[in-house]
PDB file of C-alpha atoms in Angstrom:
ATOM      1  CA  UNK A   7     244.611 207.350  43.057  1.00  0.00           C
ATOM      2  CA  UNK A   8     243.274 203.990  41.260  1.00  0.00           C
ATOM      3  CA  UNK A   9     242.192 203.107  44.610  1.00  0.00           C
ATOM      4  CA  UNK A  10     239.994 205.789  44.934  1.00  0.00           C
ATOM      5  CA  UNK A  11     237.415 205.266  42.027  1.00  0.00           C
ATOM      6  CA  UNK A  12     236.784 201.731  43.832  1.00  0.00           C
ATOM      7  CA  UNK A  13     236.089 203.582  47.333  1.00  0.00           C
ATOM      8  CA  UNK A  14     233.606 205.721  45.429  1.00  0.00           C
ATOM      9  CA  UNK A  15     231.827 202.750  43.430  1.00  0.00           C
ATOM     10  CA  UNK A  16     231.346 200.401  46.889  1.00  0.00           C
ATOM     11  CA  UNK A  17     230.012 204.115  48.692  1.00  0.00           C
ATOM     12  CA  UNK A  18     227.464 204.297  45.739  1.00  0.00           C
ATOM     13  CA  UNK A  19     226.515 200.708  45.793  1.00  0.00           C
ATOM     14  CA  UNK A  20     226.048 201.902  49.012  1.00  0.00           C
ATOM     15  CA  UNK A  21     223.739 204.349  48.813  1.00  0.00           C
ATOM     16  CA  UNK A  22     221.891 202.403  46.145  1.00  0.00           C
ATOM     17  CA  UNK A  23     220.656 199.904  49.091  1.00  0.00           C
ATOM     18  CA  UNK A  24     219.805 202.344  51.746  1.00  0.00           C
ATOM     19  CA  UNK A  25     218.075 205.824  52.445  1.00  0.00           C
ATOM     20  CA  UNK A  26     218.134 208.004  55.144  1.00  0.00           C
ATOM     21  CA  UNK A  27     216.190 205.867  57.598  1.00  0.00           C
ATOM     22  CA  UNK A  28     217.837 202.979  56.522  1.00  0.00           C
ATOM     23  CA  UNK A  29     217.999 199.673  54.001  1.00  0.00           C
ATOM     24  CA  UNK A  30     215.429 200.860  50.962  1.00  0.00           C
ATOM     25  CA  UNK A  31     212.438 198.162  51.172  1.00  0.00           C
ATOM     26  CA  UNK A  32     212.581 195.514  48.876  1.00  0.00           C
ATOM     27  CA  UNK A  33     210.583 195.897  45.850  1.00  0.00           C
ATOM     28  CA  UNK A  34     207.203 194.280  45.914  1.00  0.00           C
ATOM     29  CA  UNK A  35     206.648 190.464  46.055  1.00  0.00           C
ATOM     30  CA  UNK A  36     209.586 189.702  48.305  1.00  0.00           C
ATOM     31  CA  UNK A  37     210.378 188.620  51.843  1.00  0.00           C
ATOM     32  CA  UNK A  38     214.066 188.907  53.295  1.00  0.00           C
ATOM     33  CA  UNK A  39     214.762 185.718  54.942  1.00  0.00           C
ATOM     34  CA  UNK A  40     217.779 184.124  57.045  1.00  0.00           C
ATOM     35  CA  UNK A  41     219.306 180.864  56.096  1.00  0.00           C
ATOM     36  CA  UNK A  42     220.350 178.877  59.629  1.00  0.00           C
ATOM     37  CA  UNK A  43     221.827 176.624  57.272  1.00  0.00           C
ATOM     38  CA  UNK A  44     224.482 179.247  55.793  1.00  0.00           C
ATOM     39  CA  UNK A  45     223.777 181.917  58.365  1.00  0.00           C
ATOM     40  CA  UNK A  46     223.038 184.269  55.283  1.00  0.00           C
ATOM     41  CA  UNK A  47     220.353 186.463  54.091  1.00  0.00           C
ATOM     42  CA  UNK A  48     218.139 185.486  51.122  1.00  0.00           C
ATOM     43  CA  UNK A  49     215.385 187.175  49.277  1.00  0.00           C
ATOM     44  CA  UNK A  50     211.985 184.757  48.772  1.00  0.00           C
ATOM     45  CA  UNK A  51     209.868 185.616  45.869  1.00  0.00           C
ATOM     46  CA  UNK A  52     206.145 185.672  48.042  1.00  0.00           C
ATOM     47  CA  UNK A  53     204.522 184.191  44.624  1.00  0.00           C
ATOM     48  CA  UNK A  54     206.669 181.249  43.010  1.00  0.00           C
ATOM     49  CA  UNK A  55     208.583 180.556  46.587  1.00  0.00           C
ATOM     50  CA  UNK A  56     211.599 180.704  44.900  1.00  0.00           C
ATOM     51  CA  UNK A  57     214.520 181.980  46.498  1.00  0.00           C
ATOM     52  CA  UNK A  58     217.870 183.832  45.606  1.00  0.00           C
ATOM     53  CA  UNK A  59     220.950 184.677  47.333  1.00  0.00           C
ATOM     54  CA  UNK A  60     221.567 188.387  45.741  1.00  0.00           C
ATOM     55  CA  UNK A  61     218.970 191.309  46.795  1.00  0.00           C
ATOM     56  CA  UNK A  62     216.183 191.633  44.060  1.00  0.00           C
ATOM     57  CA  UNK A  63     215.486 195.073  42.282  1.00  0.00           C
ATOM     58  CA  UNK A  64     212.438 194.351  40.422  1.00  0.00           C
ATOM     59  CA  UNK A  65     209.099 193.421  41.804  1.00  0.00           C
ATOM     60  CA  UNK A  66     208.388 189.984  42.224  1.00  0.00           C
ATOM     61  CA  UNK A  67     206.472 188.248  38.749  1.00  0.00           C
ATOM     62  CA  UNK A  68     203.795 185.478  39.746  1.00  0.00           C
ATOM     63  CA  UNK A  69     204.585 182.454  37.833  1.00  0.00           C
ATOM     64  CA  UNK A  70     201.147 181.729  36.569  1.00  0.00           C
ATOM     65  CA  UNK A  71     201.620 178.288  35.486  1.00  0.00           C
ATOM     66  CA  UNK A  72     202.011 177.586  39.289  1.00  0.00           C
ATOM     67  CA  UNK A  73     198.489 177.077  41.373  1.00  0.00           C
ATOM     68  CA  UNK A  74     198.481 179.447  44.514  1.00  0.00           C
ATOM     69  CA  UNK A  75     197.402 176.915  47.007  1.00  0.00           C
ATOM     70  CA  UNK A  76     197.083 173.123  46.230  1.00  0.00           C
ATOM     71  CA  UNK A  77     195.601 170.554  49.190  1.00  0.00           C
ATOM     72  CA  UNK A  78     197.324 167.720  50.055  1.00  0.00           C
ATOM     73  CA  UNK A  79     196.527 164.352  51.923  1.00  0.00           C
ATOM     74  CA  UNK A  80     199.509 162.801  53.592  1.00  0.00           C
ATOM     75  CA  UNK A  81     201.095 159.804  55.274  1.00  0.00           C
ATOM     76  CA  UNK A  82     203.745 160.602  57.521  1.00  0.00           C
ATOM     77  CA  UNK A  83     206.742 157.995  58.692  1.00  0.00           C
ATOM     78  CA  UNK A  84     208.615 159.274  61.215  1.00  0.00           C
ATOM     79  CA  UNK A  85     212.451 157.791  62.175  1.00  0.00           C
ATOM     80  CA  UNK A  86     214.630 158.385  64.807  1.00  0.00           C
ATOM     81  CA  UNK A  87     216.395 161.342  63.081  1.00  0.00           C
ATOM     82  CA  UNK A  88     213.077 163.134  63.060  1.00  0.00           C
ATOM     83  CA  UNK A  89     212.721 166.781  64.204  1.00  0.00           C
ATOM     84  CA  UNK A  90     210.307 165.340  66.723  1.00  0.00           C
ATOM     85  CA  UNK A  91     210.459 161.797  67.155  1.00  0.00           C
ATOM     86  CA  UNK A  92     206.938 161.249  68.551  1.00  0.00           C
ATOM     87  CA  UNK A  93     203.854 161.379  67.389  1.00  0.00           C
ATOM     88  CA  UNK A  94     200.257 160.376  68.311  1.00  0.00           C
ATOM     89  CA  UNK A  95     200.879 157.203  67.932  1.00  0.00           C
ATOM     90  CA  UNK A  96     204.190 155.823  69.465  1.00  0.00           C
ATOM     91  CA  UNK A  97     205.677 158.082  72.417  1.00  0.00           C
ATOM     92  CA  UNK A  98     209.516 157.518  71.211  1.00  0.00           C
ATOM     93  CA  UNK A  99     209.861 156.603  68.025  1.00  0.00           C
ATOM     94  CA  UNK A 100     213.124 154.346  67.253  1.00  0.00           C
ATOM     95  CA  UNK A 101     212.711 152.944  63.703  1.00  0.00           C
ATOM     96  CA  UNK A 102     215.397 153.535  61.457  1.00  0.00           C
ATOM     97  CA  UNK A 103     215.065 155.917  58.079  1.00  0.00           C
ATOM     98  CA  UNK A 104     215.278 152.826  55.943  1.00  0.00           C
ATOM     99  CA  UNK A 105     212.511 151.414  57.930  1.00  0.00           C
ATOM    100  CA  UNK A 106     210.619 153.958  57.678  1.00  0.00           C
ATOM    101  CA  UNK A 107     211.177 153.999  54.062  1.00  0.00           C
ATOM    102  CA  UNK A 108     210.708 150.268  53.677  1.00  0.00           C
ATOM    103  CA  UNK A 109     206.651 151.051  55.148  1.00  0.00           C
ATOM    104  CA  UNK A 110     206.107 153.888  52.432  1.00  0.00           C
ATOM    105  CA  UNK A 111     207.377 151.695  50.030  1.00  0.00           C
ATOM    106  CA  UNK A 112     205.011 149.050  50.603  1.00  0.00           C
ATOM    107  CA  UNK A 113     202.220 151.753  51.068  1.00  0.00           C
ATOM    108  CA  UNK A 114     203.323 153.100  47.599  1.00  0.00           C
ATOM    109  CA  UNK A 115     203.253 149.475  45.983  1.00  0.00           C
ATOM    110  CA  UNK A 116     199.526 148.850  47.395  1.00  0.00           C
ATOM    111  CA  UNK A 117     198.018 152.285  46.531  1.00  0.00           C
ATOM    112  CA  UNK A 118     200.083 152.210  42.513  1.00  0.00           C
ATOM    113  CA  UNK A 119     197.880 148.805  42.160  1.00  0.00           C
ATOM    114  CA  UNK A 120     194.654 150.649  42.613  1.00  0.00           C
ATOM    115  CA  UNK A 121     192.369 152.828  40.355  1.00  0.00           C
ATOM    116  CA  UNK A 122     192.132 156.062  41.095  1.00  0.00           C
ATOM    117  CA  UNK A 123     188.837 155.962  42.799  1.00  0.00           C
ATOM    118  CA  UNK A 124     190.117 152.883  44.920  1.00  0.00           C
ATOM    119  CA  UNK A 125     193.472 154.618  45.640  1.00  0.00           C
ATOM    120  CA  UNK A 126     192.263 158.022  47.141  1.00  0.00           C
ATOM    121  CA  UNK A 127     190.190 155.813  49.870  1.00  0.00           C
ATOM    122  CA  UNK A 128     193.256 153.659  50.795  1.00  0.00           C
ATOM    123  CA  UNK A 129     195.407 156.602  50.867  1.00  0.00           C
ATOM    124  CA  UNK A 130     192.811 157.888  53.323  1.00  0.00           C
ATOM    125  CA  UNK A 131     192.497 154.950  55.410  1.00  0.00           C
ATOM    126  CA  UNK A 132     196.050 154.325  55.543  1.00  0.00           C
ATOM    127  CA  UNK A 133     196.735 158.092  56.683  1.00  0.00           C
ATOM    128  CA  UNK A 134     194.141 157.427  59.382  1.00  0.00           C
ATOM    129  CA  UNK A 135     195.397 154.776  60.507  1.00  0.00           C
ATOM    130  CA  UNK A 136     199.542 155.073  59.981  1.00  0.00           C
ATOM    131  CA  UNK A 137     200.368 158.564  59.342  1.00  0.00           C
ATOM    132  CA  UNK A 138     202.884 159.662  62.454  1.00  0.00           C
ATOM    133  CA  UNK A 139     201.117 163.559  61.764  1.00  0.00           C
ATOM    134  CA  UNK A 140     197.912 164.911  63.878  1.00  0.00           C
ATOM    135  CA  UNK A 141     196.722 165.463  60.770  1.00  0.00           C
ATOM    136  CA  UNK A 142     195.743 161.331  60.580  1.00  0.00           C
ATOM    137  CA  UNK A 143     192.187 162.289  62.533  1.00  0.00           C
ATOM    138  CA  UNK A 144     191.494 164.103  59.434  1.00  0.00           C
ATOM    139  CA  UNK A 145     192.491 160.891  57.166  1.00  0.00           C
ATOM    140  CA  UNK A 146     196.093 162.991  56.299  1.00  0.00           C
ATOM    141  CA  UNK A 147     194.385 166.218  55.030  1.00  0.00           C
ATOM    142  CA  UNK A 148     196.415 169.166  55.201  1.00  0.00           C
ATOM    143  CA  UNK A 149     193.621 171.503  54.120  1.00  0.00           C
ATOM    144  CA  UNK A 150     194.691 174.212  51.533  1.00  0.00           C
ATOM    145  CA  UNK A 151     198.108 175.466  51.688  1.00  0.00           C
ATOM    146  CA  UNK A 152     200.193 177.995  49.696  1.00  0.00           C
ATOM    147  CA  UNK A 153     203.713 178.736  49.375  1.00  0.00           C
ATOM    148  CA  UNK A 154     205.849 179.125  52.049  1.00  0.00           C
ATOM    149  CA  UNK A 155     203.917 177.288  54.477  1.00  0.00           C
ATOM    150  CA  UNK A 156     205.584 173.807  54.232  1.00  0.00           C
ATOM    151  CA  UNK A 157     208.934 172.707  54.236  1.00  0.00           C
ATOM    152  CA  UNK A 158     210.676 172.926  51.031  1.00  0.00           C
ATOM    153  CA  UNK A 159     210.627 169.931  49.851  1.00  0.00           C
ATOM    154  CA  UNK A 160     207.168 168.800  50.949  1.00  0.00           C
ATOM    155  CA  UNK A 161     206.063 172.168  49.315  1.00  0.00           C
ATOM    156  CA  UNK A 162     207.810 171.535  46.020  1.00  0.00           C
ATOM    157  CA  UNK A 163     206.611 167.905  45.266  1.00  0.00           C
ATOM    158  CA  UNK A 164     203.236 169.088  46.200  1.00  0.00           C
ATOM    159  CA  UNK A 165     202.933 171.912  43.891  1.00  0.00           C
ATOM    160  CA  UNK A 166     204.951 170.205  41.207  1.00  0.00           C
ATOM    161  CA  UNK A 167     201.871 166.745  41.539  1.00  0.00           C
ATOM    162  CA  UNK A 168     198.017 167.378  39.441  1.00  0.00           C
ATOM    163  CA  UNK A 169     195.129 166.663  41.109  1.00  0.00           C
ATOM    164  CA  UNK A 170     194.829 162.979  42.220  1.00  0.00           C
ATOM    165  CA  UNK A 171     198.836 162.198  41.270  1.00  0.00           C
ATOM    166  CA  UNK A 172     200.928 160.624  44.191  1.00  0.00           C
ATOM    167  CA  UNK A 173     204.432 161.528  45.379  1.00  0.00           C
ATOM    168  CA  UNK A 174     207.228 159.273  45.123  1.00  0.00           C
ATOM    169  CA  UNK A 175     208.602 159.162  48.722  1.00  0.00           C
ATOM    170  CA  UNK A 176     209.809 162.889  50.193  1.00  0.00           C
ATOM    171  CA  UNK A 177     212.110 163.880  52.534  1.00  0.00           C
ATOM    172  CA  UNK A 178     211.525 166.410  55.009  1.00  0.00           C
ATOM    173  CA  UNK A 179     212.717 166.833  58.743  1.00  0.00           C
ATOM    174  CA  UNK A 180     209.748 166.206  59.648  1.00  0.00           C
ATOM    175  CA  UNK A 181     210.303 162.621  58.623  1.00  0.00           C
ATOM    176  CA  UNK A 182     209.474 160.650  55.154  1.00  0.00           C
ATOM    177  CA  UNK A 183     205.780 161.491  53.223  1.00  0.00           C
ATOM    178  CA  UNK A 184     204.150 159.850  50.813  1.00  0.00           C
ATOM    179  CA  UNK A 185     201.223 162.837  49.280  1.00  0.00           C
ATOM    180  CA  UNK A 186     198.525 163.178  47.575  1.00  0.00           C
ATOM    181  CA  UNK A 187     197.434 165.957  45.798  1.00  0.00           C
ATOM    182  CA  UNK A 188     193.346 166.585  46.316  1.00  0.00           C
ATOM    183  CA  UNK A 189     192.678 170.362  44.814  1.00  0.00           C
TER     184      UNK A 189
END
């Protein structure tokens, strides 16, 4: 008999999560999502791009602090552990990460000894000239971009910089970024 109270609970937790036709939608502001990492569901939050493991069941808040879209310029380094190891410029690309590193690095050094002025120009010509992303005919400019449309941690240190701060060097599989937050 103690058993049955439990059967009873997990049927109502149940019926909690699903109707007639099927799972109840998920209250506004949220997108279901797979992880291929943990081959698990997870629930986005469409404003803040936040995520959480456990089904939300209140709306989504915006987190008003947080800009909606920011713009970006950006160099892009690609290695050979890339997603893509091409680009525009080199057919197969071979360097190592730490290579690739080393050339932000020194791209970092030279922009930090700039004004600001000076150092939105180099980062510019440098991106036109360097960046491994298509995106270098249009001197690195990603044009405006909200959440969800990056990877996460290009996203994240873009949203987190104010206008005309640099990134330290990010990770991505894409490859490693230096960015530049425009608007």
């Amino acid at each position: 008999m103690s058993e049955e109270p439990e059967a009873k609970k997990s049927k109502v937790e149940d019926d909690a999560n699903s109707s007639e036709e099927g799972p109840k939608p998920l209250p506004a502001g949220w997108e279901k999502r797979m992880s291929r990492s943990n081959n698990k569901e997870y629930y986005l939050n469409v404003y803040t791009g936040r995520s959480q493991w456990d089904r939300p069941t209140k709306p989504a808040e915006e987190d008003t602090k947080l800009p909606k879209k920011v713009q970006c310029l950006h160099i892009l380094v690609k290695h050979e552990g890339s997603r893509r190891p091409s680009s525009w410029r080199t057919e197969n690309i071979t360097r190592s990460k730490e290579d690739a590193e080393k050339i932000l690095r020194g791209y970092q050094k030279e922009l930090n000894a700039l004004d600001k002025a000076e150092r939105k120009r180099k980062f510019k010509q440098l991106a036109s000239e360097f960046s491994d992303c298509s995106s270098a005919k249009r001197n690195g400019d990603l044009g405006p971009f909200g959440h969800g449309q990056m990877q996460k941690a290009f996203e994240d240190a873009s949203f987190k910089l104010t206008i005309d701060e640099m990134s330290d060097v990010v990770d991505t599989d894409s490859g490693l970024h230096l960015i530049y937050r425009i608007a």
